[in-house]
């Protein structure tokens, strides 16, 4: 019954996630977006401007989904500014961690991960259906070791939810909605997000049968840069498939509608080589 506004951020030049949420739009739910990939101050200004505009729409709750490449301090910096500090109350901060998280992340990625974990009221693991308890415990230990590297005293325990999402109950979602947030200090560093970039290919013509092999090449080939994620849509005859791939996992699943686009996200990307690989 609440009137909900969702503010989508996406590091890709085209907001795929906003398209995926299109089905929930209606009288009680509206979507806004901020295009990602811009510099820190520009992104903060766009974020602040959107929140001011959304305040005028009379939402009961605003849900903000930033990109994975996001320093959580930016969220607090903006929300503590006037007039937003009197218009908004910070509710729950939920950090989603892929259970297939790489064993080796670079300094920047570990720093951003720390910023997100240190503020979370709840940490939710995704893709846990086929992962045993020992592996889940090892992932939690890894997250704690990353935070310790930046002198963060937080130790994750019961606030980590490892349950398979398909088994979530109304009570689980209620718990998440009331998870709140935390404020743990950690050693601050300047992270130049220009190191991260995205390459997008429209109307590539890549088939469902070809994309997995191309994704594997992009993740392993040094000529492409450090590819961290590939997402988008693949047309299979008259139907669409949603693409989501990391170095550890590959997924294609049917979706009602899509757009002929593939987005590659990573560090020091070679746009020409990536496009040649996808379009070849």
PDB file of C-alpha atoms in Angstrom:
ATOM      1  CA  UNK A   1       0.000   0.000   0.000  1.00  0.00           C
ATOM      2  CA  UNK A   2       2.975   2.362   0.198  1.00  0.00           C
ATOM      3  CA  UNK A   3       3.811   4.800  -2.579  1.00  0.00           C
ATOM      4  CA  UNK A   4       7.320   3.759  -3.638  1.00  0.00           C
ATOM      5  CA  UNK A   5       9.976   5.523  -5.681  1.00  0.00           C
ATOM      6  CA  UNK A   6      12.974   3.535  -6.941  1.00  0.00           C
ATOM      7  CA  UNK A   7      16.148   5.373  -7.901  1.00  0.00           C
ATOM      8  CA  UNK A   8      18.330   3.221 -10.161  1.00  0.00           C
ATOM      9  CA  UNK A   9      22.027   3.843 -10.688  1.00  0.00           C
ATOM     10  CA  UNK A  10      23.933   1.881 -13.285  1.00  0.00           C
ATOM     11  CA  UNK A  11      27.620   2.112 -14.160  1.00  0.00           C
ATOM     12  CA  UNK A  12      26.840   1.047 -17.697  1.00  0.00           C
ATOM     13  CA  UNK A  13      26.044   3.690 -20.274  1.00  0.00           C
ATOM     14  CA  UNK A  14      22.596   2.119 -20.743  1.00  0.00           C
ATOM     15  CA  UNK A  15      20.569   1.268 -17.637  1.00  0.00           C
ATOM     16  CA  UNK A  16      19.772  -2.424 -18.094  1.00  0.00           C
ATOM     17  CA  UNK A  17      18.594  -2.839 -14.501  1.00  0.00           C
ATOM     18  CA  UNK A  18      15.945  -0.167 -14.956  1.00  0.00           C
ATOM     19  CA  UNK A  19      14.570  -2.082 -17.939  1.00  0.00           C
ATOM     20  CA  UNK A  20      14.420  -5.264 -15.838  1.00  0.00           C
ATOM     21  CA  UNK A  21      12.291  -3.441 -13.254  1.00  0.00           C
ATOM     22  CA  UNK A  22       9.842  -2.129 -15.827  1.00  0.00           C
ATOM     23  CA  UNK A  23       7.188  -4.712 -14.961  1.00  0.00           C
ATOM     24  CA  UNK A  24       6.669  -3.357 -11.439  1.00  0.00           C
ATOM     25  CA  UNK A  25       5.907   0.207 -12.520  1.00  0.00           C
ATOM     26  CA  UNK A  26       2.402   1.388 -11.757  1.00  0.00           C
ATOM     27  CA  UNK A  27       0.287   3.757  -9.692  1.00  0.00           C
ATOM     28  CA  UNK A  28       2.154   2.835  -6.500  1.00  0.00           C
ATOM     29  CA  UNK A  29       5.679   2.453  -7.893  1.00  0.00           C
ATOM     30  CA  UNK A  30       7.722   4.694 -10.169  1.00  0.00           C
ATOM     31  CA  UNK A  31      11.308   4.475 -11.436  1.00  0.00           C
ATOM     32  CA  UNK A  32      13.949   7.151 -11.823  1.00  0.00           C
ATOM     33  CA  UNK A  33      17.518   6.702 -12.980  1.00  0.00           C
ATOM     34  CA  UNK A  34      20.987   8.227 -12.803  1.00  0.00           C
ATOM     35  CA  UNK A  35      23.346   7.384 -15.644  1.00  0.00           C
ATOM     36  CA  UNK A  36      26.608   6.066 -14.251  1.00  0.00           C
ATOM     37  CA  UNK A  37      30.216   6.283 -15.299  1.00  0.00           C
ATOM     38  CA  UNK A  38      30.562  10.004 -14.547  1.00  0.00           C
ATOM     39  CA  UNK A  39      33.024  11.582 -12.107  1.00  0.00           C
ATOM     40  CA  UNK A  40      32.398  11.587  -8.352  1.00  0.00           C
ATOM     41  CA  UNK A  41      31.215  15.193  -7.971  1.00  0.00           C
ATOM     42  CA  UNK A  42      28.929  14.983 -11.008  1.00  0.00           C
ATOM     43  CA  UNK A  43      27.353  11.789  -9.716  1.00  0.00           C
ATOM     44  CA  UNK A  44      26.815  13.330  -6.267  1.00  0.00           C
ATOM     45  CA  UNK A  45      25.141  16.361  -7.841  1.00  0.00           C
ATOM     46  CA  UNK A  46      22.846  14.201  -9.980  1.00  0.00           C
ATOM     47  CA  UNK A  47      22.002  12.013  -6.984  1.00  0.00           C
ATOM     48  CA  UNK A  48      21.137  15.031  -4.844  1.00  0.00           C
ATOM     49  CA  UNK A  49      19.035  16.623  -7.606  1.00  0.00           C
ATOM     50  CA  UNK A  50      17.055  13.403  -8.123  1.00  0.00           C
ATOM     51  CA  UNK A  51      16.330  13.056  -4.405  1.00  0.00           C
ATOM     52  CA  UNK A  52      15.100  16.656  -4.239  1.00  0.00           C
ATOM     53  CA  UNK A  53      12.778  16.032  -7.196  1.00  0.00           C
ATOM     54  CA  UNK A  54      11.534  12.746  -5.699  1.00  0.00           C
ATOM     55  CA  UNK A  55      10.757  14.502  -2.411  1.00  0.00           C
ATOM     56  CA  UNK A  56       8.202  16.582  -4.311  1.00  0.00           C
ATOM     57  CA  UNK A  57       6.455  13.403  -5.518  1.00  0.00           C
ATOM     58  CA  UNK A  58       5.252  12.438  -2.052  1.00  0.00           C
ATOM     59  CA  UNK A  59       6.724   8.930  -1.836  1.00  0.00           C
ATOM     60  CA  UNK A  60       6.373   7.012   1.413  1.00  0.00           C
ATOM     61  CA  UNK A  61       9.685   5.294   0.772  1.00  0.00           C
ATOM     62  CA  UNK A  62      12.515   5.758  -1.707  1.00  0.00           C
ATOM     63  CA  UNK A  63      14.645   2.733  -2.590  1.00  0.00           C
ATOM     64  CA  UNK A  64      18.114   3.595  -3.910  1.00  0.00           C
ATOM     65  CA  UNK A  65      20.050   0.972  -5.859  1.00  0.00           C
ATOM     66  CA  UNK A  66      23.552   2.203  -6.655  1.00  0.00           C
ATOM     67  CA  UNK A  67      25.931   0.424  -8.985  1.00  0.00           C
ATOM     68  CA  UNK A  68      28.347  -2.146  -7.603  1.00  0.00           C
ATOM     69  CA  UNK A  69      31.109   0.402  -8.192  1.00  0.00           C
ATOM     70  CA  UNK A  70      29.939   2.714  -5.405  1.00  0.00           C
ATOM     71  CA  UNK A  71      31.508   4.208  -2.292  1.00  0.00           C
ATOM     72  CA  UNK A  72      28.814   4.080   0.404  1.00  0.00           C
ATOM     73  CA  UNK A  73      30.163   7.289   1.944  1.00  0.00           C
ATOM     74  CA  UNK A  74      28.716   9.152  -1.035  1.00  0.00           C
ATOM     75  CA  UNK A  75      25.217   8.086   0.060  1.00  0.00           C
ATOM     76  CA  UNK A  76      25.742   9.497   3.563  1.00  0.00           C
ATOM     77  CA  UNK A  77      27.457  12.660   2.302  1.00  0.00           C
ATOM     78  CA  UNK A  78      24.403  13.489   0.178  1.00  0.00           C
ATOM     79  CA  UNK A  79      21.751  12.525   2.750  1.00  0.00           C
ATOM     80  CA  UNK A  80      23.421  14.611   5.460  1.00  0.00           C
ATOM     81  CA  UNK A  81      23.254  17.787   3.320  1.00  0.00           C
ATOM     82  CA  UNK A  82      20.506  20.390   3.660  1.00  0.00           C
ATOM     83  CA  UNK A  83      17.612  20.163   2.876  1.00  0.00           C
ATOM     84  CA  UNK A  84      17.808  16.372   2.403  1.00  0.00           C
ATOM     85  CA  UNK A  85      18.768  15.807   6.041  1.00  0.00           C
ATOM     86  CA  UNK A  86      15.351  17.133   7.110  1.00  0.00           C
ATOM     87  CA  UNK A  87      13.351  15.548   4.275  1.00  0.00           C
ATOM     88  CA  UNK A  88      14.712  12.001   4.435  1.00  0.00           C
ATOM     89  CA  UNK A  89      15.414   9.465   7.181  1.00  0.00           C
ATOM     90  CA  UNK A  90      17.970   6.771   6.358  1.00  0.00           C
ATOM     91  CA  UNK A  91      16.310   3.377   6.772  1.00  0.00           C
ATOM     92  CA  UNK A  92      17.827   0.005   5.877  1.00  0.00           C
ATOM     93  CA  UNK A  93      21.086  -0.489   4.022  1.00  0.00           C
ATOM     94  CA  UNK A  94      21.311  -3.923   2.427  1.00  0.00           C
ATOM     95  CA  UNK A  95      24.521  -5.108   0.783  1.00  0.00           C
ATOM     96  CA  UNK A  96      24.229  -7.999  -1.682  1.00  0.00           C
ATOM     97  CA  UNK A  97      27.325 -10.196  -2.014  1.00  0.00           C
ATOM     98  CA  UNK A  98      27.660 -12.695  -4.847  1.00  0.00           C
ATOM     99  CA  UNK A  99      28.505 -16.068  -3.294  1.00  0.00           C
ATOM    100  CA  UNK A 100      30.837 -16.608  -6.245  1.00  0.00           C
ATOM    101  CA  UNK A 101      32.939 -13.590  -5.263  1.00  0.00           C
ATOM    102  CA  UNK A 102      36.471 -13.870  -6.592  1.00  0.00           C
ATOM    103  CA  UNK A 103      39.159 -14.989  -4.161  1.00  0.00           C
ATOM    104  CA  UNK A 104      41.404 -12.185  -5.431  1.00  0.00           C
ATOM    105  CA  UNK A 105      40.097  -8.646  -5.801  1.00  0.00           C
ATOM    106  CA  UNK A 106      42.227  -5.613  -6.541  1.00  0.00           C
ATOM    107  CA  UNK A 107      42.767  -2.821  -4.006  1.00  0.00           C
ATOM    108  CA  UNK A 108      40.029  -0.552  -5.365  1.00  0.00           C
ATOM    109  CA  UNK A 109      37.416  -3.284  -5.406  1.00  0.00           C
ATOM    110  CA  UNK A 110      38.277  -4.395  -1.868  1.00  0.00           C
ATOM    111  CA  UNK A 111      38.021  -0.804  -0.697  1.00  0.00           C
ATOM    112  CA  UNK A 112      34.566  -0.327  -2.238  1.00  0.00           C
ATOM    113  CA  UNK A 113      33.467  -3.668  -0.785  1.00  0.00           C
ATOM    114  CA  UNK A 114      34.585  -2.508   2.672  1.00  0.00           C
ATOM    115  CA  UNK A 115      32.649   0.736   2.338  1.00  0.00           C
ATOM    116  CA  UNK A 116      29.473  -1.205   1.506  1.00  0.00           C
ATOM    117  CA  UNK A 117      29.886  -3.886   4.182  1.00  0.00           C
ATOM    118  CA  UNK A 118      30.735  -1.394   6.933  1.00  0.00           C
ATOM    119  CA  UNK A 119      27.392   0.418   6.540  1.00  0.00           C
ATOM    120  CA  UNK A 120      25.039  -2.528   5.980  1.00  0.00           C
ATOM    121  CA  UNK A 121      22.269  -3.438   8.398  1.00  0.00           C
ATOM    122  CA  UNK A 122      21.995  -6.727   6.533  1.00  0.00           C
ATOM    123  CA  UNK A 123      24.355  -8.557   4.186  1.00  0.00           C
ATOM    124  CA  UNK A 124      22.538 -10.863   1.772  1.00  0.00           C
ATOM    125  CA  UNK A 125      24.381 -13.496  -0.237  1.00  0.00           C
ATOM    126  CA  UNK A 126      23.096 -14.289  -3.701  1.00  0.00           C
ATOM    127  CA  UNK A 127      23.378 -17.529  -5.696  1.00  0.00           C
ATOM    128  CA  UNK A 128      23.737 -19.763  -2.637  1.00  0.00           C
ATOM    129  CA  UNK A 129      21.494 -22.634  -3.789  1.00  0.00           C
ATOM    130  CA  UNK A 130      24.355 -25.057  -4.529  1.00  0.00           C
ATOM    131  CA  UNK A 131      26.893 -23.857  -1.959  1.00  0.00           C
ATOM    132  CA  UNK A 132      27.460 -25.803   1.257  1.00  0.00           C
ATOM    133  CA  UNK A 133      27.751 -24.343   4.763  1.00  0.00           C
ATOM    134  CA  UNK A 134      31.548 -24.653   4.910  1.00  0.00           C
ATOM    135  CA  UNK A 135      31.914 -22.644   1.700  1.00  0.00           C
ATOM    136  CA  UNK A 136      29.481 -19.991   2.972  1.00  0.00           C
ATOM    137  CA  UNK A 137      31.452 -19.719   6.219  1.00  0.00           C
ATOM    138  CA  UNK A 138      34.664 -19.302   4.206  1.00  0.00           C
ATOM    139  CA  UNK A 139      33.101 -16.456   2.198  1.00  0.00           C
ATOM    140  CA  UNK A 140      32.051 -14.659   5.397  1.00  0.00           C
ATOM    141  CA  UNK A 141      35.597 -15.039   6.740  1.00  0.00           C
ATOM    142  CA  UNK A 142      36.907 -13.584   3.494  1.00  0.00           C
ATOM    143  CA  UNK A 143      34.609 -10.554   3.816  1.00  0.00           C
ATOM    144  CA  UNK A 144      35.825  -9.992   7.374  1.00  0.00           C
ATOM    145  CA  UNK A 145      39.466 -10.239   6.263  1.00  0.00           C
ATOM    146  CA  UNK A 146      38.853  -7.623   3.553  1.00  0.00           C
ATOM    147  CA  UNK A 147      37.401  -5.205   6.118  1.00  0.00           C
ATOM    148  CA  UNK A 148      40.273  -5.887   8.514  1.00  0.00           C
ATOM    149  CA  UNK A 149      42.721  -4.904   5.759  1.00  0.00           C
ATOM    150  CA  UNK A 150      41.248  -1.385   5.922  1.00  0.00           C
ATOM    151  CA  UNK A 151      41.265  -1.346   9.728  1.00  0.00           C
ATOM    152  CA  UNK A 152      37.486  -1.788  10.003  1.00  0.00           C
ATOM    153  CA  UNK A 153      36.572  -3.403  13.329  1.00  0.00           C
ATOM    154  CA  UNK A 154      33.290  -4.882  12.136  1.00  0.00           C
ATOM    155  CA  UNK A 155      32.989  -8.677  12.249  1.00  0.00           C
ATOM    156  CA  UNK A 156      30.080 -10.090  10.248  1.00  0.00           C
ATOM    157  CA  UNK A 157      28.084 -12.847  11.923  1.00  0.00           C
ATOM    158  CA  UNK A 158      24.298 -13.168  12.246  1.00  0.00           C
ATOM    159  CA  UNK A 159      23.591 -10.176   9.977  1.00  0.00           C
ATOM    160  CA  UNK A 160      24.682 -12.241   6.961  1.00  0.00           C
ATOM    161  CA  UNK A 161      21.700 -13.945   5.297  1.00  0.00           C
ATOM    162  CA  UNK A 162      22.708 -17.016   3.287  1.00  0.00           C
ATOM    163  CA  UNK A 163      19.245 -18.434   2.641  1.00  0.00           C
ATOM    164  CA  UNK A 164      18.289 -19.262  -0.946  1.00  0.00           C
ATOM    165  CA  UNK A 165      16.279 -16.285  -2.229  1.00  0.00           C
ATOM    166  CA  UNK A 166      13.619 -18.569  -3.708  1.00  0.00           C
ATOM    167  CA  UNK A 167      12.837 -19.695  -0.162  1.00  0.00           C
ATOM    168  CA  UNK A 168      12.407 -16.207   1.315  1.00  0.00           C
ATOM    169  CA  UNK A 169       9.162 -15.752   3.254  1.00  0.00           C
ATOM    170  CA  UNK A 170       7.168 -12.620   4.043  1.00  0.00           C
ATOM    171  CA  UNK A 171       8.903 -12.651   7.427  1.00  0.00           C
ATOM    172  CA  UNK A 172      12.321 -12.616   5.741  1.00  0.00           C
ATOM    173  CA  UNK A 173      11.393  -9.586   3.638  1.00  0.00           C
ATOM    174  CA  UNK A 174       9.935  -7.870   6.697  1.00  0.00           C
ATOM    175  CA  UNK A 175      13.211  -8.444   8.518  1.00  0.00           C
ATOM    176  CA  UNK A 176      15.167  -6.948   5.615  1.00  0.00           C
ATOM    177  CA  UNK A 177      12.915  -3.889   5.487  1.00  0.00           C
ATOM    178  CA  UNK A 178      13.768  -3.217   9.150  1.00  0.00           C
ATOM    179  CA  UNK A 179      17.461  -4.125   9.016  1.00  0.00           C
ATOM    180  CA  UNK A 180      18.603  -0.561   9.691  1.00  0.00           C
ATOM    181  CA  UNK A 181      22.211   0.435   9.050  1.00  0.00           C
ATOM    182  CA  UNK A 182      25.581   0.547  10.783  1.00  0.00           C
ATOM    183  CA  UNK A 183      28.398   3.075  10.987  1.00  0.00           C
ATOM    184  CA  UNK A 184      31.823   1.466  11.281  1.00  0.00           C
ATOM    185  CA  UNK A 185      34.978   3.461  10.618  1.00  0.00           C
ATOM    186  CA  UNK A 186      37.663   2.245   8.252  1.00  0.00           C
ATOM    187  CA  UNK A 187      40.823   3.601   6.699  1.00  0.00           C
ATOM    188  CA  UNK A 188      39.852   6.044   3.953  1.00  0.00           C
ATOM    189  CA  UNK A 189      41.547   6.146   0.544  1.00  0.00           C
ATOM    190  CA  UNK A 190      40.915   8.088  -2.617  1.00  0.00           C
ATOM    191  CA  UNK A 191      39.605   5.762  -5.312  1.00  0.00           C
ATOM    192  CA  UNK A 192      39.734   7.088  -8.848  1.00  0.00           C
ATOM    193  CA  UNK A 193      36.636   5.610 -10.461  1.00  0.00           C
ATOM    194  CA  UNK A 194      38.050   6.577 -13.854  1.00  0.00           C
ATOM    195  CA  UNK A 195      39.940   3.302 -13.564  1.00  0.00           C
ATOM    196  CA  UNK A 196      36.540   1.647 -14.086  1.00  0.00           C
ATOM    197  CA  UNK A 197      34.712   1.955 -17.378  1.00  0.00           C
ATOM    198  CA  UNK A 198      32.048   0.307 -19.497  1.00  0.00           C
ATOM    199  CA  UNK A 199      31.789  -0.685 -23.146  1.00  0.00           C
ATOM    200  CA  UNK A 200      28.424  -1.291 -24.714  1.00  0.00           C
ATOM    201  CA  UNK A 201      27.632  -2.954 -28.023  1.00  0.00           C
ATOM    202  CA  UNK A 202      24.220  -2.404 -29.634  1.00  0.00           C
ATOM    203  CA  UNK A 203      22.743  -4.757 -32.240  1.00  0.00           C
ATOM    204  CA  UNK A 204      25.685  -7.123 -32.001  1.00  0.00           C
ATOM    205  CA  UNK A 205      23.816 -10.019 -33.600  1.00  0.00           C
ATOM    206  CA  UNK A 206      25.419 -12.450 -31.124  1.00  0.00           C
ATOM    207  CA  UNK A 207      23.400 -15.640 -30.731  1.00  0.00           C
ATOM    208  CA  UNK A 208      22.556 -17.574 -27.599  1.00  0.00           C
ATOM    209  CA  UNK A 209      24.916 -20.324 -28.752  1.00  0.00           C
ATOM    210  CA  UNK A 210      27.856 -17.935 -29.246  1.00  0.00           C
ATOM    211  CA  UNK A 211      27.715 -15.669 -26.215  1.00  0.00           C
ATOM    212  CA  UNK A 212      29.137 -18.013 -23.553  1.00  0.00           C
ATOM    213  CA  UNK A 213      32.309 -18.652 -25.545  1.00  0.00           C
ATOM    214  CA  UNK A 214      32.703 -14.920 -26.252  1.00  0.00           C
ATOM    215  CA  UNK A 215      32.210 -14.133 -22.567  1.00  0.00           C
ATOM    216  CA  UNK A 216      34.889 -16.654 -21.597  1.00  0.00           C
ATOM    217  CA  UNK A 217      37.333 -15.007 -24.031  1.00  0.00           C
ATOM    218  CA  UNK A 218      36.581 -11.550 -22.627  1.00  0.00           C
ATOM    219  CA  UNK A 219      37.210 -12.662 -19.043  1.00  0.00           C
ATOM    220  CA  UNK A 220      40.474 -14.482 -19.796  1.00  0.00           C
ATOM    221  CA  UNK A 221      42.014 -12.451 -22.628  1.00  0.00           C
ATOM    222  CA  UNK A 222      44.582  -9.862 -21.536  1.00  0.00           C
ATOM    223  CA  UNK A 223      43.973  -7.751 -24.639  1.00  0.00           C
ATOM    224  CA  UNK A 224      40.515  -6.715 -23.385  1.00  0.00           C
ATOM    225  CA  UNK A 225      41.554  -5.285 -20.004  1.00  0.00           C
ATOM    226  CA  UNK A 226      40.252  -6.503 -16.651  1.00  0.00           C
ATOM    227  CA  UNK A 227      36.657  -7.503 -17.479  1.00  0.00           C
ATOM    228  CA  UNK A 228      34.619  -7.791 -14.277  1.00  0.00           C
ATOM    229  CA  UNK A 229      31.047  -8.235 -15.504  1.00  0.00           C
ATOM    230  CA  UNK A 230      29.042  -8.687 -18.705  1.00  0.00           C
ATOM    231  CA  UNK A 231      25.309  -8.079 -18.848  1.00  0.00           C
ATOM    232  CA  UNK A 232      22.574  -7.289 -21.329  1.00  0.00           C
ATOM    233  CA  UNK A 233      20.120  -9.164 -23.531  1.00  0.00           C
ATOM    234  CA  UNK A 234      20.421 -11.779 -26.266  1.00  0.00           C
ATOM    235  CA  UNK A 235      17.679 -12.407 -28.825  1.00  0.00           C
ATOM    236  CA  UNK A 236      16.787 -16.073 -29.293  1.00  0.00           C
ATOM    237  CA  UNK A 237      14.476 -16.188 -32.296  1.00  0.00           C
ATOM    238  CA  UNK A 238      11.491 -14.080 -31.261  1.00  0.00           C
ATOM    239  CA  UNK A 239      12.312 -14.369 -27.551  1.00  0.00           C
ATOM    240  CA  UNK A 240      14.745 -12.565 -25.263  1.00  0.00           C
ATOM    241  CA  UNK A 241      17.314 -13.921 -22.825  1.00  0.00           C
ATOM    242  CA  UNK A 242      18.797 -11.872 -19.974  1.00  0.00           C
ATOM    243  CA  UNK A 243      22.598 -12.143 -19.858  1.00  0.00           C
ATOM    244  CA  UNK A 244      24.519 -11.890 -16.591  1.00  0.00           C
ATOM    245  CA  UNK A 245      28.121 -13.095 -16.374  1.00  0.00           C
ATOM    246  CA  UNK A 246      31.144 -12.734 -14.095  1.00  0.00           C
ATOM    247  CA  UNK A 247      34.489 -14.557 -14.183  1.00  0.00           C
ATOM    248  CA  UNK A 248      32.944 -17.096 -11.794  1.00  0.00           C
ATOM    249  CA  UNK A 249      29.460 -17.557 -13.270  1.00  0.00           C
ATOM    250  CA  UNK A 250      27.403 -17.363 -16.469  1.00  0.00           C
ATOM    251  CA  UNK A 251      23.633 -17.021 -16.696  1.00  0.00           C
ATOM    252  CA  UNK A 252      21.078 -16.756 -19.490  1.00  0.00           C
ATOM    253  CA  UNK A 253      17.419 -16.766 -18.507  1.00  0.00           C
ATOM    254  CA  UNK A 254      14.217 -15.968 -20.413  1.00  0.00           C
ATOM    255  CA  UNK A 255      12.749 -12.501 -20.037  1.00  0.00           C
ATOM    256  CA  UNK A 256       9.589 -11.028 -21.497  1.00  0.00           C
ATOM    257  CA  UNK A 257      11.253  -8.118 -23.277  1.00  0.00           C
ATOM    258  CA  UNK A 258      14.740  -6.825 -23.838  1.00  0.00           C
ATOM    259  CA  UNK A 259      16.978  -4.639 -25.944  1.00  0.00           C
ATOM    260  CA  UNK A 260      19.745  -5.811 -28.259  1.00  0.00           C
ATOM    261  CA  UNK A 261      22.638  -4.664 -26.118  1.00  0.00           C
ATOM    262  CA  UNK A 262      25.668  -6.135 -24.364  1.00  0.00           C
ATOM    263  CA  UNK A 263      27.485  -4.138 -21.667  1.00  0.00           C
ATOM    264  CA  UNK A 264      31.017  -4.970 -20.523  1.00  0.00           C
ATOM    265  CA  UNK A 265      32.185  -3.454 -17.215  1.00  0.00           C
ATOM    266  CA  UNK A 266      35.714  -3.491 -15.849  1.00  0.00           C
ATOM    267  CA  UNK A 267      39.039  -1.732 -15.491  1.00  0.00           C
ATOM    268  CA  UNK A 268      41.300  -0.320 -18.210  1.00  0.00           C
ATOM    269  CA  UNK A 269      39.078  -1.757 -20.917  1.00  0.00           C
ATOM    270  CA  UNK A 270      40.155  -1.862 -24.550  1.00  0.00           C
ATOM    271  CA  UNK A 271      36.969  -0.826 -26.342  1.00  0.00           C
ATOM    272  CA  UNK A 272      38.133  -1.725 -29.847  1.00  0.00           C
ATOM    273  CA  UNK A 273      39.256  -5.244 -28.896  1.00  0.00           C
ATOM    274  CA  UNK A 274      36.058  -5.888 -26.930  1.00  0.00           C
ATOM    275  CA  UNK A 275      33.828  -4.828 -29.801  1.00  0.00           C
ATOM    276  CA  UNK A 276      35.832  -6.940 -32.250  1.00  0.00           C
ATOM    277  CA  UNK A 277      35.416  -9.965 -30.012  1.00  0.00           C
ATOM    278  CA  UNK A 278      31.649  -9.522 -29.625  1.00  0.00           C
ATOM    279  CA  UNK A 279      30.804  -8.518 -33.179  1.00  0.00           C
ATOM    280  CA  UNK A 280      33.217 -10.879 -34.966  1.00  0.00           C
TER     281      UNK A 280
END
